[in-house]
């Protein structure tokens, strides 16, 4: 079945460690996105990519990094520079036209 | 910048209709979306409406758009306990830099609780 797969679903990290969240899609979408969700807030855009080997900062990119070496994959690294990394992270992709976003199931990161 | 606002909570009785409201500020919005999020899961697109439409109906869902007032609503008929979730309104004006990505602005979400 086509869709977006995020892993891991739950991740615990000690302060000072970098962690990488995986996002894979088999929908053949050009555009991919990473959002952060905090309780009682909407989604905030971290990074997006419109094509392989290209990505752009979103509204809250500080402390995060991404890569887009393959069309299907858009991993997100949460670095030790991110001051408040505990959150729910959502990966999405979209096709041209309506811009409908297809979301993965999310990854919950907790910093201990 | 663009802003999308929703009330945070709504409770209804099972079998009643639910109406979730949303206001937005970007007059150039071309698509408006309703997403549903169940606990611990990603967002699922319920429906969307193009800005030149006033209404869209899809089974139990009815979307109304008042472009003059920049007001969007989602009506769920015969609400069931399975409809309990967070509902997000989102708007999109255009593609980013004429590329393939769209910049969506999301509201904070409305927690719908369906009481038996």
PDB file of C-alpha atoms in Angstrom:
ATOM      1  CA  UNK A   1       0.000   0.000   0.000  1.00  0.00           C
ATOM      2  CA  UNK A   2       1.177   3.536  -0.720  1.00  0.00           C
ATOM      3  CA  UNK A   3       1.905   5.793   2.190  1.00  0.00           C
ATOM      4  CA  UNK A   4       4.385   7.473   4.465  1.00  0.00           C
ATOM      5  CA  UNK A   5       6.325   5.555   7.081  1.00  0.00           C
ATOM      6  CA  UNK A   6       7.934   7.255  10.041  1.00  0.00           C
ATOM      7  CA  UNK A   7      10.263   5.575  12.510  1.00  0.00           C
ATOM      8  CA  UNK A   8      10.742   5.210  15.344  1.00  0.00           C
ATOM      9  CA  UNK A   9       7.300   5.905  16.778  1.00  0.00           C
ATOM     10  CA  UNK A  10       8.757   6.666  20.220  1.00  0.00           C
ATOM     11  CA  UNK A  11      12.257   7.884  20.960  1.00  0.00           C
ATOM     12  CA  UNK A  12      13.983   8.889  24.171  1.00  0.00           C
ATOM     13  CA  UNK A  13      17.113  10.984  24.124  1.00  0.00           C
ATOM     14  CA  UNK A  14      19.494  12.325  26.694  1.00  0.00           C
ATOM     15  CA  UNK A  15      20.338  15.981  26.617  1.00  0.00           C
ATOM     16  CA  UNK A  16      23.289  16.702  24.333  1.00  0.00           C
ATOM     17  CA  UNK A  17      22.583  13.857  21.907  1.00  0.00           C
ATOM     18  CA  UNK A  18      21.606  14.169  18.283  1.00  0.00           C
ATOM     19  CA  UNK A  19      18.811  11.934  17.039  1.00  0.00           C
ATOM     20  CA  UNK A  20      17.571  11.194  13.527  1.00  0.00           C
ATOM     21  CA  UNK A  21      13.942  10.545  12.647  1.00  0.00           C
ATOM     22  CA  UNK A  22      13.258   8.552   9.509  1.00  0.00           C
ATOM     23  CA  UNK A  23      10.589   9.356   6.905  1.00  0.00           C
ATOM     24  CA  UNK A  24      10.004   7.247   3.791  1.00  0.00           C
ATOM     25  CA  UNK A  25       7.256   7.631   1.177  1.00  0.00           C
ATOM     26  CA  UNK A  26       6.278   5.467  -1.786  1.00  0.00           C
ATOM     27  CA  UNK A  27       3.701   7.867  -3.208  1.00  0.00           C
ATOM     28  CA  UNK A  28       6.099   9.299  -5.797  1.00  0.00           C
ATOM     29  CA  UNK A  29       5.546  12.788  -4.384  1.00  0.00           C
ATOM     30  CA  UNK A  30       8.085  15.484  -5.116  1.00  0.00           C
ATOM     31  CA  UNK A  31       7.469  17.600  -2.015  1.00  0.00           C
ATOM     32  CA  UNK A  32       8.140  16.457   1.532  1.00  0.00           C
ATOM     33  CA  UNK A  33       7.783  18.290   4.840  1.00  0.00           C
ATOM     34  CA  UNK A  34       8.601  18.048   8.527  1.00  0.00           C
ATOM     35  CA  UNK A  35       6.251  19.559  11.092  1.00  0.00           C
ATOM     36  CA  UNK A  36       6.455  19.855  14.831  1.00  0.00           C
ATOM     37  CA  UNK A  37       3.335  19.584  16.991  1.00  0.00           C
ATOM     38  CA  UNK A  38       3.127  20.717  20.605  1.00  0.00           C
ATOM     39  CA  UNK A  39       0.051  20.230  22.829  1.00  0.00           C
ATOM     40  CA  UNK A  40      -2.712  22.743  22.094  1.00  0.00           C
ATOM     41  CA  UNK A  41      -0.858  24.197  19.130  1.00  0.00           C
ATOM     42  CA  UNK A  42      -1.135  23.848  15.427  1.00  0.00           C
ATOM     43  CA  UNK A  43       1.562  22.351  13.258  1.00  0.00           C
ATOM     44  CA  UNK A  44       4.704  24.370  12.727  1.00  0.00           C
ATOM     45  CA  UNK A  45       6.861  23.821   9.663  1.00  0.00           C
ATOM     46  CA  UNK A  46      10.487  22.868  10.324  1.00  0.00           C
ATOM     47  CA  UNK A  47      11.857  22.101   6.850  1.00  0.00           C
ATOM     48  CA  UNK A  48      10.502  21.243   3.440  1.00  0.00           C
ATOM     49  CA  UNK A  49      11.934  19.864   0.225  1.00  0.00           C
ATOM     50  CA  UNK A  50      10.553  20.329  -3.258  1.00  0.00           C
ATOM     51  CA  UNK A  51      12.987  18.116  -5.103  1.00  0.00           C
ATOM     52  CA  UNK A  52      15.907  15.786  -4.503  1.00  0.00           C
ATOM     53  CA  UNK A  53      19.045  17.500  -3.191  1.00  0.00           C
ATOM     54  CA  UNK A  54      17.126  20.651  -2.336  1.00  0.00           C
ATOM     55  CA  UNK A  55      15.493  21.717   0.928  1.00  0.00           C
ATOM     56  CA  UNK A  56      14.430  24.947   2.566  1.00  0.00           C
ATOM     57  CA  UNK A  57      13.984  26.188   6.130  1.00  0.00           C
ATOM     58  CA  UNK A  58      10.511  26.541   7.475  1.00  0.00           C
ATOM     59  CA  UNK A  59       9.356  28.672  10.384  1.00  0.00           C
ATOM     60  CA  UNK A  60      11.288  26.901  13.173  1.00  0.00           C
ATOM     61  CA  UNK A  61      14.406  25.363  11.556  1.00  0.00           C
ATOM     62  CA  UNK A  62      16.908  26.295  14.272  1.00  0.00           C
ATOM     63  CA  UNK A  63      18.410  23.205  15.909  1.00  0.00           C
ATOM     64  CA  UNK A  64      17.255  20.866  13.127  1.00  0.00           C
ATOM     65  CA  UNK A  65      18.840  19.541   9.930  1.00  0.00           C
ATOM     66  CA  UNK A  66      17.579  17.484   6.997  1.00  0.00           C
ATOM     67  CA  UNK A  67      18.793  15.796   3.830  1.00  0.00           C
ATOM     68  CA  UNK A  68      17.071  14.718   0.627  1.00  0.00           C
ATOM     69  CA  UNK A  69      19.365  12.325  -1.194  1.00  0.00           C
ATOM     70  CA  UNK A  70      16.516  10.218  -2.566  1.00  0.00           C
ATOM     71  CA  UNK A  71      13.008  11.157  -3.633  1.00  0.00           C
ATOM     72  CA  UNK A  72      11.536   8.639  -1.205  1.00  0.00           C
ATOM     73  CA  UNK A  73      13.455   9.686   1.899  1.00  0.00           C
ATOM     74  CA  UNK A  74      13.574  12.861   4.001  1.00  0.00           C
ATOM     75  CA  UNK A  75      15.235  12.224   7.391  1.00  0.00           C
ATOM     76  CA  UNK A  76      15.203  14.844  10.137  1.00  0.00           C
ATOM     77  CA  UNK A  77      18.041  15.237  12.650  1.00  0.00           C
ATOM     78  CA  UNK A  78      17.244  16.908  15.940  1.00  0.00           C
ATOM     79  CA  UNK A  79      20.539  18.304  17.127  1.00  0.00           C
ATOM     80  CA  UNK A  80      21.724  19.158  20.620  1.00  0.00           C
ATOM     81  CA  UNK A  81      21.321  22.808  19.655  1.00  0.00           C
ATOM     82  CA  UNK A  82      17.515  22.475  19.715  1.00  0.00           C
ATOM     83  CA  UNK A  83      16.554  24.018  23.057  1.00  0.00           C
ATOM     84  CA  UNK A  84      13.224  22.290  23.585  1.00  0.00           C
ATOM     85  CA  UNK A  85      13.129  19.153  21.430  1.00  0.00           C
ATOM     86  CA  UNK A  86      10.443  17.181  23.280  1.00  0.00           C
ATOM     87  CA  UNK A  87       7.522  17.120  20.835  1.00  0.00           C
ATOM     88  CA  UNK A  88       5.528  15.099  18.332  1.00  0.00           C
ATOM     89  CA  UNK A  89       7.129  15.194  14.863  1.00  0.00           C
ATOM     90  CA  UNK A  90       5.114  14.679  11.708  1.00  0.00           C
ATOM     91  CA  UNK A  91       6.418  14.011   8.223  1.00  0.00           C
ATOM     92  CA  UNK A  92       4.246  14.692   5.181  1.00  0.00           C
ATOM     93  CA  UNK A  93       4.395  14.680   1.423  1.00  0.00           C
ATOM     94  CA  UNK A  94       2.274  16.277  -1.253  1.00  0.00           C
ATOM     95  CA  UNK A  95       1.612  16.176  -4.945  1.00  0.00           C
ATOM     96  CA  UNK A  96       0.963  19.072  -7.273  1.00  0.00           C
ATOM     97  CA  UNK A  97      -2.581  20.277  -7.712  1.00  0.00           C
ATOM     98  CA  UNK A  98      -4.621  20.540  -4.565  1.00  0.00           C
ATOM     99  CA  UNK A  99      -1.565  20.449  -2.336  1.00  0.00           C
ATOM    100  CA  UNK A 100      -3.172  17.780  -0.200  1.00  0.00           C
ATOM    101  CA  UNK A 101      -0.711  16.668   2.459  1.00  0.00           C
ATOM    102  CA  UNK A 102      -0.354  12.992   3.284  1.00  0.00           C
ATOM    103  CA  UNK A 103       0.975  12.457   6.796  1.00  0.00           C
ATOM    104  CA  UNK A 104       2.914   9.716   8.491  1.00  0.00           C
ATOM    105  CA  UNK A 105       1.887   8.393  11.890  1.00  0.00           C
ATOM    106  CA  UNK A 106       4.353  10.624  13.711  1.00  0.00           C
ATOM    107  CA  UNK A 107       7.355  10.181  15.989  1.00  0.00           C
ATOM    108  CA  UNK A 108       7.227  11.225  19.636  1.00  0.00           C
ATOM    109  CA  UNK A 109      10.588  12.425  20.930  1.00  0.00           C
ATOM    110  CA  UNK A 110      11.185  12.795  24.657  1.00  0.00           C
ATOM    111  CA  UNK A 111      14.350  14.317  26.026  1.00  0.00           C
ATOM    112  CA  UNK A 112      15.266  13.016  29.464  1.00  0.00           C
TER     113      UNK A 112
ATOM    114  CA  UNK B   1       1.637  36.704   8.451  1.00  0.00           C
ATOM    115  CA  UNK B   2      -1.294  34.416   7.792  1.00  0.00           C
ATOM    116  CA  UNK B   3      -3.333  33.246  10.756  1.00  0.00           C
ATOM    117  CA  UNK B   4      -5.933  30.547  11.232  1.00  0.00           C
ATOM    118  CA  UNK B   5      -8.048  30.436  14.378  1.00  0.00           C
ATOM    119  CA  UNK B   6     -10.288  27.773  15.846  1.00  0.00           C
ATOM    120  CA  UNK B   7     -11.968  27.241  19.177  1.00  0.00           C
ATOM    121  CA  UNK B   8     -10.142  24.648  21.261  1.00  0.00           C
ATOM    122  CA  UNK B   9     -12.980  22.413  22.476  1.00  0.00           C
ATOM    123  CA  UNK B  10     -16.411  21.199  21.389  1.00  0.00           C
ATOM    124  CA  UNK B  11     -18.648  18.620  23.047  1.00  0.00           C
ATOM    125  CA  UNK B  12     -21.741  17.105  21.459  1.00  0.00           C
ATOM    126  CA  UNK B  13     -24.109  14.233  22.170  1.00  0.00           C
ATOM    127  CA  UNK B  14     -23.947  11.136  20.018  1.00  0.00           C
ATOM    128  CA  UNK B  15     -26.391  11.466  17.127  1.00  0.00           C
ATOM    129  CA  UNK B  16     -26.370  15.275  17.152  1.00  0.00           C
ATOM    130  CA  UNK B  17     -24.659  17.420  14.531  1.00  0.00           C
ATOM    131  CA  UNK B  18     -21.266  18.974  15.235  1.00  0.00           C
ATOM    132  CA  UNK B  19     -20.189  22.279  13.772  1.00  0.00           C
ATOM    133  CA  UNK B  20     -16.524  23.227  13.963  1.00  0.00           C
ATOM    134  CA  UNK B  21     -15.658  26.781  12.985  1.00  0.00           C
ATOM    135  CA  UNK B  22     -12.499  28.360  11.633  1.00  0.00           C
ATOM    136  CA  UNK B  23     -11.490  31.860  10.619  1.00  0.00           C
ATOM    137  CA  UNK B  24      -8.504  32.797   8.498  1.00  0.00           C
ATOM    138  CA  UNK B  25      -6.843  36.042   7.519  1.00  0.00           C
ATOM    139  CA  UNK B  26      -5.228  35.387   4.121  1.00  0.00           C
ATOM    140  CA  UNK B  27      -7.594  36.692   1.456  1.00  0.00           C
ATOM    141  CA  UNK B  28      -5.539  34.985  -1.251  1.00  0.00           C
ATOM    142  CA  UNK B  29      -6.201  31.499   0.112  1.00  0.00           C
ATOM    143  CA  UNK B  30      -6.944  29.137  -2.725  1.00  0.00           C
ATOM    144  CA  UNK B  31      -7.531  25.861  -0.881  1.00  0.00           C
ATOM    145  CA  UNK B  32      -8.946  25.298   2.586  1.00  0.00           C
ATOM    146  CA  UNK B  33      -8.666  21.938   4.261  1.00  0.00           C
ATOM    147  CA  UNK B  34     -10.069  19.982   7.177  1.00  0.00           C
ATOM    148  CA  UNK B  35      -7.840  17.353   8.764  1.00  0.00           C
ATOM    149  CA  UNK B  36      -8.662  14.856  11.533  1.00  0.00           C
ATOM    150  CA  UNK B  37      -6.130  13.617  14.076  1.00  0.00           C
ATOM    151  CA  UNK B  38      -6.802  10.692  16.378  1.00  0.00           C
ATOM    152  CA  UNK B  39      -4.696  10.273  19.550  1.00  0.00           C
ATOM    153  CA  UNK B  40      -1.049   9.514  18.862  1.00  0.00           C
ATOM    154  CA  UNK B  41      -1.523   9.447  15.103  1.00  0.00           C
ATOM    155  CA  UNK B  42      -0.832  11.592  12.082  1.00  0.00           C
ATOM    156  CA  UNK B  43      -3.316  13.859  10.363  1.00  0.00           C
ATOM    157  CA  UNK B  44      -5.824  12.512   7.881  1.00  0.00           C
ATOM    158  CA  UNK B  45      -7.370  14.743   5.247  1.00  0.00           C
ATOM    159  CA  UNK B  46     -11.163  14.753   5.578  1.00  0.00           C
ATOM    160  CA  UNK B  47     -12.035  17.163   2.832  1.00  0.00           C
ATOM    161  CA  UNK B  48     -10.968  20.354   1.141  1.00  0.00           C
ATOM    162  CA  UNK B  49     -12.704  23.187  -0.644  1.00  0.00           C
ATOM    163  CA  UNK B  50     -11.488  25.441  -3.394  1.00  0.00           C
ATOM    164  CA  UNK B  51     -11.921  29.131  -2.719  1.00  0.00           C
ATOM    165  CA  UNK B  52     -14.408  29.673  -5.543  1.00  0.00           C
ATOM    166  CA  UNK B  53     -16.871  27.268  -3.915  1.00  0.00           C
ATOM    167  CA  UNK B  54     -19.412  28.059  -1.186  1.00  0.00           C
ATOM    168  CA  UNK B  55     -20.243  24.565  -0.084  1.00  0.00           C
ATOM    169  CA  UNK B  56     -19.040  21.017  -0.430  1.00  0.00           C
ATOM    170  CA  UNK B  57     -20.808  17.925   0.829  1.00  0.00           C
ATOM    171  CA  UNK B  58     -19.315  14.490   1.253  1.00  0.00           C
ATOM    172  CA  UNK B  59     -21.517  11.923   3.008  1.00  0.00           C
ATOM    173  CA  UNK B  60     -21.853  13.125   6.642  1.00  0.00           C
ATOM    174  CA  UNK B  61     -19.511  16.073   6.121  1.00  0.00           C
ATOM    175  CA  UNK B  62     -20.575  19.507   4.915  1.00  0.00           C
ATOM    176  CA  UNK B  63     -18.086  22.324   4.449  1.00  0.00           C
ATOM    177  CA  UNK B  64     -19.324  25.900   4.218  1.00  0.00           C
ATOM    178  CA  UNK B  65     -17.096  28.745   3.077  1.00  0.00           C
ATOM    179  CA  UNK B  66     -17.918  32.417   3.561  1.00  0.00           C
ATOM    180  CA  UNK B  67     -15.137  34.083   1.661  1.00  0.00           C
ATOM    181  CA  UNK B  68     -16.308  37.595   2.516  1.00  0.00           C
ATOM    182  CA  UNK B  69     -16.012  36.919   6.252  1.00  0.00           C
ATOM    183  CA  UNK B  70     -13.070  34.495   5.805  1.00  0.00           C
ATOM    184  CA  UNK B  71     -15.030  31.880   7.737  1.00  0.00           C
ATOM    185  CA  UNK B  72     -14.945  28.134   7.189  1.00  0.00           C
ATOM    186  CA  UNK B  73     -17.045  25.546   8.962  1.00  0.00           C
ATOM    187  CA  UNK B  74     -17.219  21.768   9.081  1.00  0.00           C
ATOM    188  CA  UNK B  75     -20.528  20.150   9.925  1.00  0.00           C
ATOM    189  CA  UNK B  76     -20.584  16.480  10.888  1.00  0.00           C
ATOM    190  CA  UNK B  77     -24.061  15.001  10.753  1.00  0.00           C
ATOM    191  CA  UNK B  78     -25.116  12.197  13.112  1.00  0.00           C
ATOM    192  CA  UNK B  79     -21.914  12.458  15.132  1.00  0.00           C
ATOM    193  CA  UNK B  80     -20.588   9.151  16.437  1.00  0.00           C
ATOM    194  CA  UNK B  81     -18.136   8.304  19.215  1.00  0.00           C
ATOM    195  CA  UNK B  82     -15.604   7.418  16.517  1.00  0.00           C
ATOM    196  CA  UNK B  83     -15.649  11.045  15.436  1.00  0.00           C
ATOM    197  CA  UNK B  84     -13.976  12.065  18.702  1.00  0.00           C
ATOM    198  CA  UNK B  85     -10.635  13.545  17.622  1.00  0.00           C
ATOM    199  CA  UNK B  86      -8.835  16.818  17.011  1.00  0.00           C
ATOM    200  CA  UNK B  87      -9.930  18.633  13.863  1.00  0.00           C
ATOM    201  CA  UNK B  88      -7.543  21.028  12.143  1.00  0.00           C
ATOM    202  CA  UNK B  89      -8.435  23.726   9.698  1.00  0.00           C
ATOM    203  CA  UNK B  90      -5.674  24.747   7.258  1.00  0.00           C
ATOM    204  CA  UNK B  91      -5.338  27.164   4.397  1.00  0.00           C
ATOM    205  CA  UNK B  92      -2.977  27.407   1.455  1.00  0.00           C
ATOM    206  CA  UNK B  93      -2.476  30.373  -0.799  1.00  0.00           C
ATOM    207  CA  UNK B  94      -0.013  29.244  -3.395  1.00  0.00           C
ATOM    208  CA  UNK B  95       2.915  27.087  -4.240  1.00  0.00           C
ATOM    209  CA  UNK B  96       6.198  27.999  -2.638  1.00  0.00           C
ATOM    210  CA  UNK B  97       8.389  29.795  -5.186  1.00  0.00           C
ATOM    211  CA  UNK B  98       6.464  28.179  -8.038  1.00  0.00           C
ATOM    212  CA  UNK B  99       7.789  24.799  -6.959  1.00  0.00           C
ATOM    213  CA  UNK B 100       5.965  21.625  -6.009  1.00  0.00           C
ATOM    214  CA  UNK B 101       5.489  22.403  -2.302  1.00  0.00           C
ATOM    215  CA  UNK B 102       2.581  24.292  -0.765  1.00  0.00           C
ATOM    216  CA  UNK B 103       2.792  26.401   2.354  1.00  0.00           C
ATOM    217  CA  UNK B 104      -0.095  25.443   4.610  1.00  0.00           C
ATOM    218  CA  UNK B 105      -1.047  27.405   7.706  1.00  0.00           C
ATOM    219  CA  UNK B 106      -2.779  25.305  10.346  1.00  0.00           C
ATOM    220  CA  UNK B 107      -5.115  26.320  13.128  1.00  0.00           C
ATOM    221  CA  UNK B 108      -4.514  25.061  16.673  1.00  0.00           C
ATOM    222  CA  UNK B 109      -7.107  22.339  16.321  1.00  0.00           C
ATOM    223  CA  UNK B 110     -10.526  21.751  17.897  1.00  0.00           C
ATOM    224  CA  UNK B 111     -10.862  18.804  20.266  1.00  0.00           C
ATOM    225  CA  UNK B 112     -14.245  17.224  19.531  1.00  0.00           C
ATOM    226  CA  UNK B 113     -15.664  15.058  22.312  1.00  0.00           C
ATOM    227  CA  UNK B 114     -18.727  12.965  21.557  1.00  0.00           C
ATOM    228  CA  UNK B 115     -20.726  12.074  24.641  1.00  0.00           C
ATOM    229  CA  UNK B 116     -22.835   8.892  24.716  1.00  0.00           C
TER     230      UNK B 116
END
